Tab-separated table of C-alpha atoms in Angstrom:
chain	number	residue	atom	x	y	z
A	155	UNK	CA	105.545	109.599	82.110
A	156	UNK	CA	102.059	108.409	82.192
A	157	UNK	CA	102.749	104.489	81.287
A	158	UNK	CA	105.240	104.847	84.355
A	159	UNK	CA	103.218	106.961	86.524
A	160	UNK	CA	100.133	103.862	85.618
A	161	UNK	CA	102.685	101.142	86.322
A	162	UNK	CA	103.601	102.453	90.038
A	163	UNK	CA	99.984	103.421	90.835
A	164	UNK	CA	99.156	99.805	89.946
A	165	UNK	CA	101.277	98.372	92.476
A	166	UNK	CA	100.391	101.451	95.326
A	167	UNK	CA	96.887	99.590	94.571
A	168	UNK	CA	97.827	96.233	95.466
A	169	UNK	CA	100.229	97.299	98.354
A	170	UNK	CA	98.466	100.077	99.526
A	171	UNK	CA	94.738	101.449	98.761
A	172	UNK	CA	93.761	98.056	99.676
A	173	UNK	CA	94.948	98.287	103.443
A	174	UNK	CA	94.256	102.073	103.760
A	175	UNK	CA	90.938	101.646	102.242
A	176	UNK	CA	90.403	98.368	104.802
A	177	UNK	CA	91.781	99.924	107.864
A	178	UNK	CA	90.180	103.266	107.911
A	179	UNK	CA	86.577	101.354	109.218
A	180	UNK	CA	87.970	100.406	112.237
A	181	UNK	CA	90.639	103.636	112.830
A	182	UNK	CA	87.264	105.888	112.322
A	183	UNK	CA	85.483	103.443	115.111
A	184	UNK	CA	88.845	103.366	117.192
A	185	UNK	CA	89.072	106.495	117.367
A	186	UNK	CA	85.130	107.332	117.975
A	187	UNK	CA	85.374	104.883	121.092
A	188	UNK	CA	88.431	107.041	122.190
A	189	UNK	CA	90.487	103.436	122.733
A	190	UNK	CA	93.807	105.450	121.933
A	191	UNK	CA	96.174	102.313	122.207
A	192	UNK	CA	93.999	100.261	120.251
A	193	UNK	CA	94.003	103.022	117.575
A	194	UNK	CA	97.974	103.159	117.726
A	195	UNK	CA	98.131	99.432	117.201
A	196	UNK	CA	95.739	99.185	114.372
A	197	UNK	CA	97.761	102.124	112.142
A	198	UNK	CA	101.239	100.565	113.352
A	199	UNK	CA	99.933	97.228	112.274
A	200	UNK	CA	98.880	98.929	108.788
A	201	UNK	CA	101.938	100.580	108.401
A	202	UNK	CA	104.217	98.044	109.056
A	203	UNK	CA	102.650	96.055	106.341
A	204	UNK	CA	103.050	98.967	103.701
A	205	UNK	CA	106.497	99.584	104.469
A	206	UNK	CA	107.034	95.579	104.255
A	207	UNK	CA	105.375	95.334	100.873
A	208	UNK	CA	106.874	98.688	99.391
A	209	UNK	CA	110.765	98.273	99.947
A	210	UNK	CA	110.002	95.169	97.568
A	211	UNK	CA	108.224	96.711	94.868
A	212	UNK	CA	110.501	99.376	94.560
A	213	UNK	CA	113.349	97.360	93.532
A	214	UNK	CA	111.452	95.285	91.816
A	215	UNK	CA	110.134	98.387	89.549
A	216	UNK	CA	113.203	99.893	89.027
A	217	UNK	CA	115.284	96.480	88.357
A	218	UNK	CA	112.264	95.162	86.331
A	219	UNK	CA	110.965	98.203	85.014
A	220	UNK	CA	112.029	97.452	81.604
A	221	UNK	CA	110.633	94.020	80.706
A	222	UNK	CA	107.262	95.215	82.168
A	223	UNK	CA	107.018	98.756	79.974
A	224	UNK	CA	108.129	96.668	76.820
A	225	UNK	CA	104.700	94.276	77.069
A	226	UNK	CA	103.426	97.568	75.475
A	227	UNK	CA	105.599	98.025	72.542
A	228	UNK	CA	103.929	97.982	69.173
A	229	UNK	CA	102.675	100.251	66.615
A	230	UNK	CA	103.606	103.895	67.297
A	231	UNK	CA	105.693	102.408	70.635
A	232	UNK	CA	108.918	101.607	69.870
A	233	UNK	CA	111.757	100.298	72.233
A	234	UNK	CA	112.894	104.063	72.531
A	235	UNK	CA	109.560	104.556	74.088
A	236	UNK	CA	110.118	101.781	76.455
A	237	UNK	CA	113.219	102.879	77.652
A	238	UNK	CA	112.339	106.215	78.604
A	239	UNK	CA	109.006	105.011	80.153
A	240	UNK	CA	111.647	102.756	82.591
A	241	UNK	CA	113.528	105.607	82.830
A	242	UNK	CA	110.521	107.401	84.809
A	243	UNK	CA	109.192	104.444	86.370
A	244	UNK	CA	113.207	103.877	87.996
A	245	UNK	CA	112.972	107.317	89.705
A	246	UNK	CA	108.919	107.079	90.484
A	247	UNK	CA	109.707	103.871	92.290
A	248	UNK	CA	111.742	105.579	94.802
A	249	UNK	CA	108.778	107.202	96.312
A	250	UNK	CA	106.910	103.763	96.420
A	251	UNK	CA	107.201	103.828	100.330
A	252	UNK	CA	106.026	107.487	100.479
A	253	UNK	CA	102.691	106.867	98.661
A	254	UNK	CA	101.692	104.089	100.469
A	255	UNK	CA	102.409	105.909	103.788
A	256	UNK	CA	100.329	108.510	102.629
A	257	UNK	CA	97.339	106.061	102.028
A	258	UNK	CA	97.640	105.378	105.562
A	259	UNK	CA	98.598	107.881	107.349
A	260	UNK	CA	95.479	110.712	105.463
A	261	UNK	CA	93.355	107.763	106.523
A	262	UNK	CA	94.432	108.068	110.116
A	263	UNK	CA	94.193	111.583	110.215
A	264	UNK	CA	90.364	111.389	108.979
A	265	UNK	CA	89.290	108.621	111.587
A	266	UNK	CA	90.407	111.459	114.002
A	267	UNK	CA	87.742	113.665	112.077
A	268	UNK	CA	90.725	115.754	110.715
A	269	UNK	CA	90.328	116.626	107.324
A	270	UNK	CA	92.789	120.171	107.255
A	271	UNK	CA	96.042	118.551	108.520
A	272	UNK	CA	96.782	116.156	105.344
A	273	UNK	CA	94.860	118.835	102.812
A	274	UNK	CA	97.425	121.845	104.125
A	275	UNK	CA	100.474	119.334	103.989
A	276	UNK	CA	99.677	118.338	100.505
A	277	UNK	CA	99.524	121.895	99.485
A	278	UNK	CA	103.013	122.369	100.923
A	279	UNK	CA	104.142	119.555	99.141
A	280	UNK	CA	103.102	120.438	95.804
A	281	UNK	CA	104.834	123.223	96.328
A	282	UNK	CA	107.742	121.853	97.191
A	283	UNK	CA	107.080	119.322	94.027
A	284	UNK	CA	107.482	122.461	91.755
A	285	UNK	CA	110.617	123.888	93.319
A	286	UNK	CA	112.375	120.267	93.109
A	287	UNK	CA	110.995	119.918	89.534
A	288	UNK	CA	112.188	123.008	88.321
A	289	UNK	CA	116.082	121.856	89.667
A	290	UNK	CA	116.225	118.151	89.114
A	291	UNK	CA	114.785	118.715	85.652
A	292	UNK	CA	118.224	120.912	84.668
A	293	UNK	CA	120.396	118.313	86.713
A	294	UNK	CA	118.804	114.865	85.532
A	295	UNK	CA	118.851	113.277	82.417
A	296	UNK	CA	119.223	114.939	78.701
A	297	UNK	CA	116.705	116.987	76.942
A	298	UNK	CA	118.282	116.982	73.649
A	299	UNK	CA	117.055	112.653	74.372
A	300	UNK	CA	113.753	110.964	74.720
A	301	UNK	CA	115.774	107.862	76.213
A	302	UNK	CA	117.050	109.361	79.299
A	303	UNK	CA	115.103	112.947	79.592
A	304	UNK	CA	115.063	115.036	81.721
A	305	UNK	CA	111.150	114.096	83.129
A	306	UNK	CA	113.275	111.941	84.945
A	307	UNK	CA	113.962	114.964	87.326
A	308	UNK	CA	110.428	115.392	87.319
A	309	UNK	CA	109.796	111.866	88.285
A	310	UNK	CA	111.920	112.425	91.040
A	311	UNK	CA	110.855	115.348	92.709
A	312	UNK	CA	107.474	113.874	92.582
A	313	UNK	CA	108.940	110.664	94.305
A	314	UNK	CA	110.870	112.716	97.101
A	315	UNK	CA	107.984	115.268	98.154
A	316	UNK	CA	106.090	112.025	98.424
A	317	UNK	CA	108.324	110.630	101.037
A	318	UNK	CA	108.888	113.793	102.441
A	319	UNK	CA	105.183	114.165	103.194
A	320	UNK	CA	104.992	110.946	104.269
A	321	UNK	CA	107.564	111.753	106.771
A	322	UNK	CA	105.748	115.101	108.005
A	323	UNK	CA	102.346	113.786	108.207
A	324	UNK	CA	103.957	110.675	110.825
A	325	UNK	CA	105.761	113.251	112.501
A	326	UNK	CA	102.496	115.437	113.194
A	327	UNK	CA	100.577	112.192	113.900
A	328	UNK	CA	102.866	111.151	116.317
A	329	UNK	CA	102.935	115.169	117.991
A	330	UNK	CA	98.936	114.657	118.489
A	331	UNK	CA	99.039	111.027	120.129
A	332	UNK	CA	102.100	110.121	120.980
A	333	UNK	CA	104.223	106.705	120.162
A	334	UNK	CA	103.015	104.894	117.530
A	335	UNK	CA	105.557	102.074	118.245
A	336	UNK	CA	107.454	103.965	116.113
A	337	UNK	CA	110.549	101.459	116.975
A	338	UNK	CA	109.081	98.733	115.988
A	339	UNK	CA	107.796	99.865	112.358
A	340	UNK	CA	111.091	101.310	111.964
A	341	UNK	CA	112.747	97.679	112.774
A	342	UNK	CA	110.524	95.640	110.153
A	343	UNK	CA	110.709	98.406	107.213
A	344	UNK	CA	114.533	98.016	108.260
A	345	UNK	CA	114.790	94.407	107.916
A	346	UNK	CA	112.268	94.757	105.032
A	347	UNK	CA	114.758	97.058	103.035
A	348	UNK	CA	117.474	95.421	103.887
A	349	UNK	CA	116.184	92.060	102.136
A	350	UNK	CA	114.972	93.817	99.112
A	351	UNK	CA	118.457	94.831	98.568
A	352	UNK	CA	119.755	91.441	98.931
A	353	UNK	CA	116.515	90.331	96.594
């Protein structure tokens, strides 16, 4: 779990830390200056770039996942190894698009000086993490197998809380200022998904 859970947070680095960790400056001054539209075009602008970048990488993790976990075979990491590392990483990558939301969208909520908001819907989450973990590990995968175990389930609770928090913490953003041009993100991470099924 850890090799995949390093492999995903690689890419969330690339795709997403970097543009949370750039746009935040000018949310935080945004929103100190009270320009409201400007604010709502900077995060749309951030988010639409996250969602373009992560619809990619998930595919590419899960279809690739195995040739990039086997650069670390040798020694006391065999090929059994590497296929249940891919195994994880297959059903982390589905939450690729829920991370890197939640770079953003925590960000947005702290240039609006609101720490609380993402800290209580995180708590929720984990809890929901546990409950999900505790089902998907009896329904996924085999535990009498390292190949195809059942920490797959856990990888994929993990991966759906994500998105579902994600999803909540837009939801309450868009409650507190309205629009966020919500159509239009919607329309690019459509397109965007749509061509990284094709890819």
């Amino acid at each position: 779990l850890r090799t995949a859970f390093t492999l995903m947070f690689f890419a969330l680095g690339v795709i997403a830390q970097s543009v949370g960790s750039a746009v935040f400056p000018s949310l935080a001054a945004l929103a100190a200056a009270n320009d409201l539209p400007g604010y709502k075009q900077r995060l749309a602008a951030a988010m639409r770039s996250v969602l373009f970048l992560s619809f990619p990488a998930t595919v590419a993790l899960i279809v690739m996942g195995q040739p990039l976990v086997a650069l670390f075979e040798g020694g006391e990491w065999t090929a059994a190894s590497t296929q249940a590392a891919a195994w994880a990483l297959a059903f982390y990558a589905v939450g690729v698009a829920g991370f890197s939301l939640l770079e953003v969208l925590s960000r947005a909520f702290y240039a609006l000086a609101d720490t609380w908001t993402p800290v209580r819907i995180g708590m929720a989450a984990m809890v929901a993490n546990i409950v999900l973990s505790v089902i998907f590990a009896r329904l996924i995968g085999s535990p009498d197998t390292l190949e195809n175990g059942a920490f797959g389930g856990l990888a994929l609770a993990n991966a759906l809380t994500t998105l579902l928090e994600g999803a909540v913490l837009w939801w309450l953003l868009r409650r507190r200022i309205g629009d966020l041009n919500d159509a239009r993100i919607l329309s690019g991470a459509g397109r965007a998904l749509a061509a990284s099924l094709v890819m």
